[in-house]
């Protein structure tokens, strides 16, 4: 799902975003898709990007200014892309990792999907998980108020699941969106270079992929 560098630069520049900008990404309520955008900018080499904790609802609750007018920006600005290959993985790399165990594979899907007990929401996908992966449902890193949990709480979540924050991590999920929530949580907990498997289960779980699957 991640576009190539030239396409990303063209569209981002057309939005009025330049490589010199500080970028803050936010969702509506809480945290959901904003970490995916955060990860995309980082994967394209832009490190000056953050997620607004708690999203638009947190901004409004804090009394932040709100407008309903079309945004004003300088269109067609130049956005320089310097891809960070270490932050993304493709299916070939994932097959190798599942065999060599050179990185921890952490799955953000809910436990019943991880164990293969329920059908996948995308028709035609197999049930189960990538062999050897660890389950940390993305909801486990989000507090009841929709904000990310504290650093100490996040460390405890990963430690309880058996994830070593001092070793390489690749995050996966259903489509590469909630995996980025785990990458953000790991960054907040001190592991700043966790990768995301962009294809995630929507690619790995295809019958024609002939990839190994674990259940139970």
PDB file of C-alpha atoms in Angstrom:
ATOM      1  CA  UNK A   1       0.000   0.000   0.000  1.00  0.00           C
ATOM      2  CA  UNK A   2       2.966   2.356   0.473  1.00  0.00           C
ATOM      3  CA  UNK A   3       3.399   4.382  -2.741  1.00  0.00           C
ATOM      4  CA  UNK A   4       6.745   4.671  -4.446  1.00  0.00           C
ATOM      5  CA  UNK A   5       8.949   7.599  -3.470  1.00  0.00           C
ATOM      6  CA  UNK A   6       8.222   9.713  -6.562  1.00  0.00           C
ATOM      7  CA  UNK A   7       4.443   9.343  -6.204  1.00  0.00           C
ATOM      8  CA  UNK A   8       4.573  10.126  -2.487  1.00  0.00           C
ATOM      9  CA  UNK A   9       6.668  13.254  -3.052  1.00  0.00           C
ATOM     10  CA  UNK A  10       4.385  14.510  -5.820  1.00  0.00           C
ATOM     11  CA  UNK A  11       1.169  14.149  -3.828  1.00  0.00           C
ATOM     12  CA  UNK A  12       2.591  15.455  -0.561  1.00  0.00           C
ATOM     13  CA  UNK A  13       4.094  18.473  -2.327  1.00  0.00           C
ATOM     14  CA  UNK A  14       0.731  19.187  -3.963  1.00  0.00           C
ATOM     15  CA  UNK A  15      -0.783  19.367  -0.467  1.00  0.00           C
ATOM     16  CA  UNK A  16       1.616  22.159   0.401  1.00  0.00           C
ATOM     17  CA  UNK A  17       3.929  20.074   2.579  1.00  0.00           C
ATOM     18  CA  UNK A  18       7.667  20.579   2.221  1.00  0.00           C
ATOM     19  CA  UNK A  19      10.658  18.693   3.586  1.00  0.00           C
ATOM     20  CA  UNK A  20      11.314  21.622   5.948  1.00  0.00           C
ATOM     21  CA  UNK A  21       7.958  21.332   7.721  1.00  0.00           C
ATOM     22  CA  UNK A  22       7.171  19.944  11.138  1.00  0.00           C
ATOM     23  CA  UNK A  23       4.199  17.631  10.587  1.00  0.00           C
ATOM     24  CA  UNK A  24       1.535  16.734  13.160  1.00  0.00           C
ATOM     25  CA  UNK A  25      -0.931  14.004  12.187  1.00  0.00           C
ATOM     26  CA  UNK A  26      -4.278  13.467  13.909  1.00  0.00           C
ATOM     27  CA  UNK A  27      -7.355  11.278  13.771  1.00  0.00           C
ATOM     28  CA  UNK A  28     -10.913  12.081  14.814  1.00  0.00           C
ATOM     29  CA  UNK A  29     -11.453  10.267  18.104  1.00  0.00           C
ATOM     30  CA  UNK A  30      -8.393   8.788  19.787  1.00  0.00           C
ATOM     31  CA  UNK A  31      -5.607   7.117  17.806  1.00  0.00           C
ATOM     32  CA  UNK A  32      -6.170   4.850  14.813  1.00  0.00           C
ATOM     33  CA  UNK A  33      -4.973   5.742  11.308  1.00  0.00           C
ATOM     34  CA  UNK A  34      -2.722   8.701  12.203  1.00  0.00           C
ATOM     35  CA  UNK A  35       0.197   6.402  13.160  1.00  0.00           C
ATOM     36  CA  UNK A  36       0.054   4.923   9.651  1.00  0.00           C
ATOM     37  CA  UNK A  37       0.625   8.405   8.180  1.00  0.00           C
ATOM     38  CA  UNK A  38       3.343   9.026  10.804  1.00  0.00           C
ATOM     39  CA  UNK A  39       5.065   5.813   9.724  1.00  0.00           C
ATOM     40  CA  UNK A  40       4.733   6.662   6.006  1.00  0.00           C
ATOM     41  CA  UNK A  41       6.492  10.006   6.449  1.00  0.00           C
ATOM     42  CA  UNK A  42       9.233   8.354   8.497  1.00  0.00           C
ATOM     43  CA  UNK A  43       9.608   5.574   5.911  1.00  0.00           C
ATOM     44  CA  UNK A  44      10.109   8.303   3.301  1.00  0.00           C
ATOM     45  CA  UNK A  45      12.875   9.832   5.396  1.00  0.00           C
ATOM     46  CA  UNK A  46      10.990  12.679   7.113  1.00  0.00           C
ATOM     47  CA  UNK A  47      11.724  12.394  10.832  1.00  0.00           C
ATOM     48  CA  UNK A  48      10.109  15.649  11.965  1.00  0.00           C
ATOM     49  CA  UNK A  49       6.622  14.147  12.298  1.00  0.00           C
ATOM     50  CA  UNK A  50       4.407  13.500  15.320  1.00  0.00           C
ATOM     51  CA  UNK A  51       0.959  12.164  16.216  1.00  0.00           C
ATOM     52  CA  UNK A  52      -1.480  14.310  18.184  1.00  0.00           C
ATOM     53  CA  UNK A  53      -2.184  12.130  21.220  1.00  0.00           C
ATOM     54  CA  UNK A  54      -5.909  11.564  21.584  1.00  0.00           C
ATOM     55  CA  UNK A  55      -6.719  13.032  18.184  1.00  0.00           C
ATOM     56  CA  UNK A  56      -9.188  15.778  17.361  1.00  0.00           C
ATOM     57  CA  UNK A  57     -11.396  14.958  20.358  1.00  0.00           C
ATOM     58  CA  UNK A  58      -8.478  15.588  22.718  1.00  0.00           C
ATOM     59  CA  UNK A  59      -7.747  18.879  20.937  1.00  0.00           C
ATOM     60  CA  UNK A  60     -11.345  19.990  21.273  1.00  0.00           C
ATOM     61  CA  UNK A  61     -11.537  18.903  24.922  1.00  0.00           C
ATOM     62  CA  UNK A  62      -8.413  20.961  25.645  1.00  0.00           C
ATOM     63  CA  UNK A  63     -10.094  24.067  24.206  1.00  0.00           C
ATOM     64  CA  UNK A  64      -8.048  24.166  21.017  1.00  0.00           C
ATOM     65  CA  UNK A  65      -9.134  26.526  18.260  1.00  0.00           C
ATOM     66  CA  UNK A  66     -11.385  24.992  15.580  1.00  0.00           C
ATOM     67  CA  UNK A  67     -12.354  26.170  12.091  1.00  0.00           C
ATOM     68  CA  UNK A  68     -14.518  24.770   9.324  1.00  0.00           C
ATOM     69  CA  UNK A  69     -13.045  26.684   6.397  1.00  0.00           C
ATOM     70  CA  UNK A  70     -11.029  25.175   3.543  1.00  0.00           C
ATOM     71  CA  UNK A  71      -7.338  24.986   4.543  1.00  0.00           C
ATOM     72  CA  UNK A  72      -4.946  27.576   3.141  1.00  0.00           C
ATOM     73  CA  UNK A  73      -1.559  26.355   1.992  1.00  0.00           C
ATOM     74  CA  UNK A  74       1.119  26.946  -0.608  1.00  0.00           C
ATOM     75  CA  UNK A  75       0.527  24.274  -3.212  1.00  0.00           C
ATOM     76  CA  UNK A  76       3.188  22.498  -5.250  1.00  0.00           C
ATOM     77  CA  UNK A  77       5.954  22.732  -2.697  1.00  0.00           C
ATOM     78  CA  UNK A  78       9.009  20.533  -3.012  1.00  0.00           C
ATOM     79  CA  UNK A  79       9.131  17.454  -0.794  1.00  0.00           C
ATOM     80  CA  UNK A  80      12.423  15.569  -0.763  1.00  0.00           C
ATOM     81  CA  UNK A  81      12.197  11.825  -0.184  1.00  0.00           C
ATOM     82  CA  UNK A  82      15.019   9.816   1.374  1.00  0.00           C
ATOM     83  CA  UNK A  83      13.504   6.341   1.822  1.00  0.00           C
ATOM     84  CA  UNK A  84      14.392   4.412   4.965  1.00  0.00           C
ATOM     85  CA  UNK A  85      14.380   0.797   3.851  1.00  0.00           C
ATOM     86  CA  UNK A  86      14.852  -0.360   7.448  1.00  0.00           C
ATOM     87  CA  UNK A  87      11.342   0.753   8.447  1.00  0.00           C
ATOM     88  CA  UNK A  88       9.440  -1.422   5.947  1.00  0.00           C
ATOM     89  CA  UNK A  89       9.385  -5.084   4.951  1.00  0.00           C
ATOM     90  CA  UNK A  90       8.004  -6.915   1.915  1.00  0.00           C
ATOM     91  CA  UNK A  91       6.731 -10.486   1.695  1.00  0.00           C
ATOM     92  CA  UNK A  92      10.091 -11.896   0.593  1.00  0.00           C
ATOM     93  CA  UNK A  93      11.822 -10.390   3.608  1.00  0.00           C
ATOM     94  CA  UNK A  94       9.051 -11.664   5.879  1.00  0.00           C
ATOM     95  CA  UNK A  95       9.437 -15.219   4.570  1.00  0.00           C
ATOM     96  CA  UNK A  96      13.133 -15.027   5.387  1.00  0.00           C
ATOM     97  CA  UNK A  97      12.511 -13.575   8.842  1.00  0.00           C
ATOM     98  CA  UNK A  98       9.925 -16.238   9.686  1.00  0.00           C
ATOM     99  CA  UNK A  99      12.579 -18.854   8.902  1.00  0.00           C
ATOM    100  CA  UNK A 100      15.709 -17.251  10.347  1.00  0.00           C
ATOM    101  CA  UNK A 101      14.073 -15.611  13.410  1.00  0.00           C
ATOM    102  CA  UNK A 102      16.361 -12.598  12.982  1.00  0.00           C
ATOM    103  CA  UNK A 103      13.602 -10.254  14.192  1.00  0.00           C
ATOM    104  CA  UNK A 104      10.521 -10.481  16.375  1.00  0.00           C
ATOM    105  CA  UNK A 105       7.285 -10.448  14.376  1.00  0.00           C
ATOM    106  CA  UNK A 106       4.538  -8.708  16.354  1.00  0.00           C
ATOM    107  CA  UNK A 107       0.904  -8.980  15.222  1.00  0.00           C
ATOM    108  CA  UNK A 108      -1.516  -6.148  16.111  1.00  0.00           C
ATOM    109  CA  UNK A 109      -4.738  -8.017  15.296  1.00  0.00           C
ATOM    110  CA  UNK A 110      -7.234  -9.084  17.951  1.00  0.00           C
ATOM    111  CA  UNK A 111      -6.459 -12.421  19.616  1.00  0.00           C
ATOM    112  CA  UNK A 112      -9.244 -14.462  17.930  1.00  0.00           C
ATOM    113  CA  UNK A 113      -7.942 -13.466  14.491  1.00  0.00           C
ATOM    114  CA  UNK A 114      -4.346 -14.133  15.559  1.00  0.00           C
ATOM    115  CA  UNK A 115      -5.288 -17.638  16.719  1.00  0.00           C
ATOM    116  CA  UNK A 116      -7.350 -18.299  13.599  1.00  0.00           C
ATOM    117  CA  UNK A 117     -10.595 -18.786  15.516  1.00  0.00           C
ATOM    118  CA  UNK A 118     -12.666 -16.414  13.373  1.00  0.00           C
ATOM    119  CA  UNK A 119     -12.961 -15.554   9.706  1.00  0.00           C
ATOM    120  CA  UNK A 120     -10.909 -12.647   8.416  1.00  0.00           C
ATOM    121  CA  UNK A 121     -12.901  -9.507   7.498  1.00  0.00           C
ATOM    122  CA  UNK A 122     -11.435  -9.655   3.990  1.00  0.00           C
ATOM    123  CA  UNK A 123     -13.117 -12.518   2.096  1.00  0.00           C
ATOM    124  CA  UNK A 124     -10.896 -15.309   0.838  1.00  0.00           C
ATOM    125  CA  UNK A 125      -8.031 -14.917   3.300  1.00  0.00           C
ATOM    126  CA  UNK A 126      -6.839 -17.868   5.320  1.00  0.00           C
ATOM    127  CA  UNK A 127      -7.112 -17.909   9.089  1.00  0.00           C
ATOM    128  CA  UNK A 128      -4.123 -17.754  11.392  1.00  0.00           C
ATOM    129  CA  UNK A 129      -0.815 -15.952  11.746  1.00  0.00           C
ATOM    130  CA  UNK A 130       2.763 -15.786  10.499  1.00  0.00           C
ATOM    131  CA  UNK A 131       4.704 -18.625  12.185  1.00  0.00           C
ATOM    132  CA  UNK A 132       6.564 -17.551  15.310  1.00  0.00           C
ATOM    133  CA  UNK A 133       4.808 -14.210  15.658  1.00  0.00           C
ATOM    134  CA  UNK A 134       3.758 -12.604  18.938  1.00  0.00           C
ATOM    135  CA  UNK A 135       0.320 -11.124  19.550  1.00  0.00           C
ATOM    136  CA  UNK A 136      -0.053  -7.601  20.945  1.00  0.00           C
ATOM    137  CA  UNK A 137      -3.552  -6.374  19.993  1.00  0.00           C
ATOM    138  CA  UNK A 138      -3.269  -2.682  19.150  1.00  0.00           C
ATOM    139  CA  UNK A 139      -6.023  -1.834  21.648  1.00  0.00           C
ATOM    140  CA  UNK A 140      -3.638  -2.924  24.433  1.00  0.00           C
ATOM    141  CA  UNK A 141      -1.410   0.130  23.899  1.00  0.00           C
ATOM    142  CA  UNK A 142      -4.252   2.687  23.960  1.00  0.00           C
ATOM    143  CA  UNK A 143      -5.658   4.061  27.223  1.00  0.00           C
ATOM    144  CA  UNK A 144      -9.424   4.237  27.899  1.00  0.00           C
ATOM    145  CA  UNK A 145      -9.421   7.979  27.083  1.00  0.00           C
ATOM    146  CA  UNK A 146      -8.165   7.310  23.549  1.00  0.00           C
ATOM    147  CA  UNK A 147      -4.601   8.440  24.202  1.00  0.00           C
ATOM    148  CA  UNK A 148      -1.497   6.292  24.045  1.00  0.00           C
ATOM    149  CA  UNK A 149      -0.545   4.653  27.319  1.00  0.00           C
ATOM    150  CA  UNK A 150       2.434   6.018  29.273  1.00  0.00           C
ATOM    151  CA  UNK A 151       5.984   4.899  28.560  1.00  0.00           C
ATOM    152  CA  UNK A 152       6.074   2.630  31.618  1.00  0.00           C
ATOM    153  CA  UNK A 153       2.670   1.141  30.763  1.00  0.00           C
ATOM    154  CA  UNK A 154       3.750   0.470  27.180  1.00  0.00           C
ATOM    155  CA  UNK A 155       6.937  -1.238  28.334  1.00  0.00           C
ATOM    156  CA  UNK A 156       4.836  -3.428  30.620  1.00  0.00           C
ATOM    157  CA  UNK A 157       2.466  -4.354  27.770  1.00  0.00           C
ATOM    158  CA  UNK A 158       5.296  -5.490  25.511  1.00  0.00           C
ATOM    159  CA  UNK A 159       7.160  -7.228  28.334  1.00  0.00           C
ATOM    160  CA  UNK A 160       4.044  -9.202  29.306  1.00  0.00           C
ATOM    161  CA  UNK A 161       3.575 -10.313  25.689  1.00  0.00           C
ATOM    162  CA  UNK A 162       7.196 -11.441  25.441  1.00  0.00           C
ATOM    163  CA  UNK A 163       8.449  -8.675  23.136  1.00  0.00           C
ATOM    164  CA  UNK A 164      12.046  -7.604  23.780  1.00  0.00           C
ATOM    165  CA  UNK A 165      12.332  -3.881  23.019  1.00  0.00           C
ATOM    166  CA  UNK A 166      16.109  -4.245  22.766  1.00  0.00           C
ATOM    167  CA  UNK A 167      15.899  -6.561  19.765  1.00  0.00           C
ATOM    168  CA  UNK A 168      14.700  -6.008  16.139  1.00  0.00           C
ATOM    169  CA  UNK A 169      10.930  -5.810  15.681  1.00  0.00           C
ATOM    170  CA  UNK A 170       8.675  -6.074  12.624  1.00  0.00           C
ATOM    171  CA  UNK A 171       5.010  -5.219  13.154  1.00  0.00           C
ATOM    172  CA  UNK A 172       2.155  -6.677  11.137  1.00  0.00           C
ATOM    173  CA  UNK A 173      -1.663  -6.598  11.233  1.00  0.00           C
ATOM    174  CA  UNK A 174      -4.495  -6.971   8.740  1.00  0.00           C
ATOM    175  CA  UNK A 175      -3.558  -4.274   6.229  1.00  0.00           C
ATOM    176  CA  UNK A 176      -0.551  -2.366   7.598  1.00  0.00           C
ATOM    177  CA  UNK A 177      -2.543   0.283   9.506  1.00  0.00           C
ATOM    178  CA  UNK A 178      -2.785  -0.859  13.118  1.00  0.00           C
ATOM    179  CA  UNK A 179       0.735  -2.305  12.860  1.00  0.00           C
ATOM    180  CA  UNK A 180       1.859   1.326  12.749  1.00  0.00           C
ATOM    181  CA  UNK A 181       0.125   1.908  16.099  1.00  0.00           C
ATOM    182  CA  UNK A 182       2.450  -0.687  17.601  1.00  0.00           C
ATOM    183  CA  UNK A 183       5.434   0.949  15.894  1.00  0.00           C
ATOM    184  CA  UNK A 184       4.432   4.270  17.471  1.00  0.00           C
ATOM    185  CA  UNK A 185       3.972   2.625  20.879  1.00  0.00           C
ATOM    186  CA  UNK A 186       7.392   0.989  20.593  1.00  0.00           C
ATOM    187  CA  UNK A 187       8.919   4.344  19.669  1.00  0.00           C
ATOM    188  CA  UNK A 188       7.353   5.911  22.765  1.00  0.00           C
ATOM    189  CA  UNK A 189       8.745   3.022  24.813  1.00  0.00           C
ATOM    190  CA  UNK A 190      12.282   3.616  23.526  1.00  0.00           C
ATOM    191  CA  UNK A 191      12.495   1.367  20.440  1.00  0.00           C
ATOM    192  CA  UNK A 192      12.516   3.931  17.650  1.00  0.00           C
ATOM    193  CA  UNK A 193      13.348   1.837  14.581  1.00  0.00           C
ATOM    194  CA  UNK A 194      10.674  -0.879  14.526  1.00  0.00           C
ATOM    195  CA  UNK A 195       9.565  -1.847  11.029  1.00  0.00           C
ATOM    196  CA  UNK A 196       6.112  -2.447   9.518  1.00  0.00           C
ATOM    197  CA  UNK A 197       5.228  -5.257   7.124  1.00  0.00           C
ATOM    198  CA  UNK A 198       3.213  -3.200   4.677  1.00  0.00           C
ATOM    199  CA  UNK A 199       1.369  -6.088   3.022  1.00  0.00           C
ATOM    200  CA  UNK A 200       0.463  -7.666   6.380  1.00  0.00           C
ATOM    201  CA  UNK A 201      -2.208 -10.383   6.492  1.00  0.00           C
ATOM    202  CA  UNK A 202      -4.035  -9.067   3.429  1.00  0.00           C
ATOM    203  CA  UNK A 203      -0.979 -10.252   1.481  1.00  0.00           C
ATOM    204  CA  UNK A 204       0.387 -13.101   3.618  1.00  0.00           C
ATOM    205  CA  UNK A 205      -3.032 -14.692   4.130  1.00  0.00           C
ATOM    206  CA  UNK A 206      -3.916 -15.029   0.439  1.00  0.00           C
ATOM    207  CA  UNK A 207      -4.234 -18.690  -0.597  1.00  0.00           C
ATOM    208  CA  UNK A 208      -2.110 -18.045  -3.661  1.00  0.00           C
ATOM    209  CA  UNK A 209       0.722 -16.657  -1.521  1.00  0.00           C
ATOM    210  CA  UNK A 210       1.572 -20.228  -0.414  1.00  0.00           C
ATOM    211  CA  UNK A 211       3.003 -18.807   2.808  1.00  0.00           C
ATOM    212  CA  UNK A 212       3.142 -20.880   6.005  1.00  0.00           C
ATOM    213  CA  UNK A 213       0.383 -20.266   8.543  1.00  0.00           C
ATOM    214  CA  UNK A 214       0.028 -21.144  12.223  1.00  0.00           C
ATOM    215  CA  UNK A 215      -3.219 -21.431  14.178  1.00  0.00           C
ATOM    216  CA  UNK A 216      -4.215 -22.081  17.753  1.00  0.00           C
TER     217      UNK A 216
END
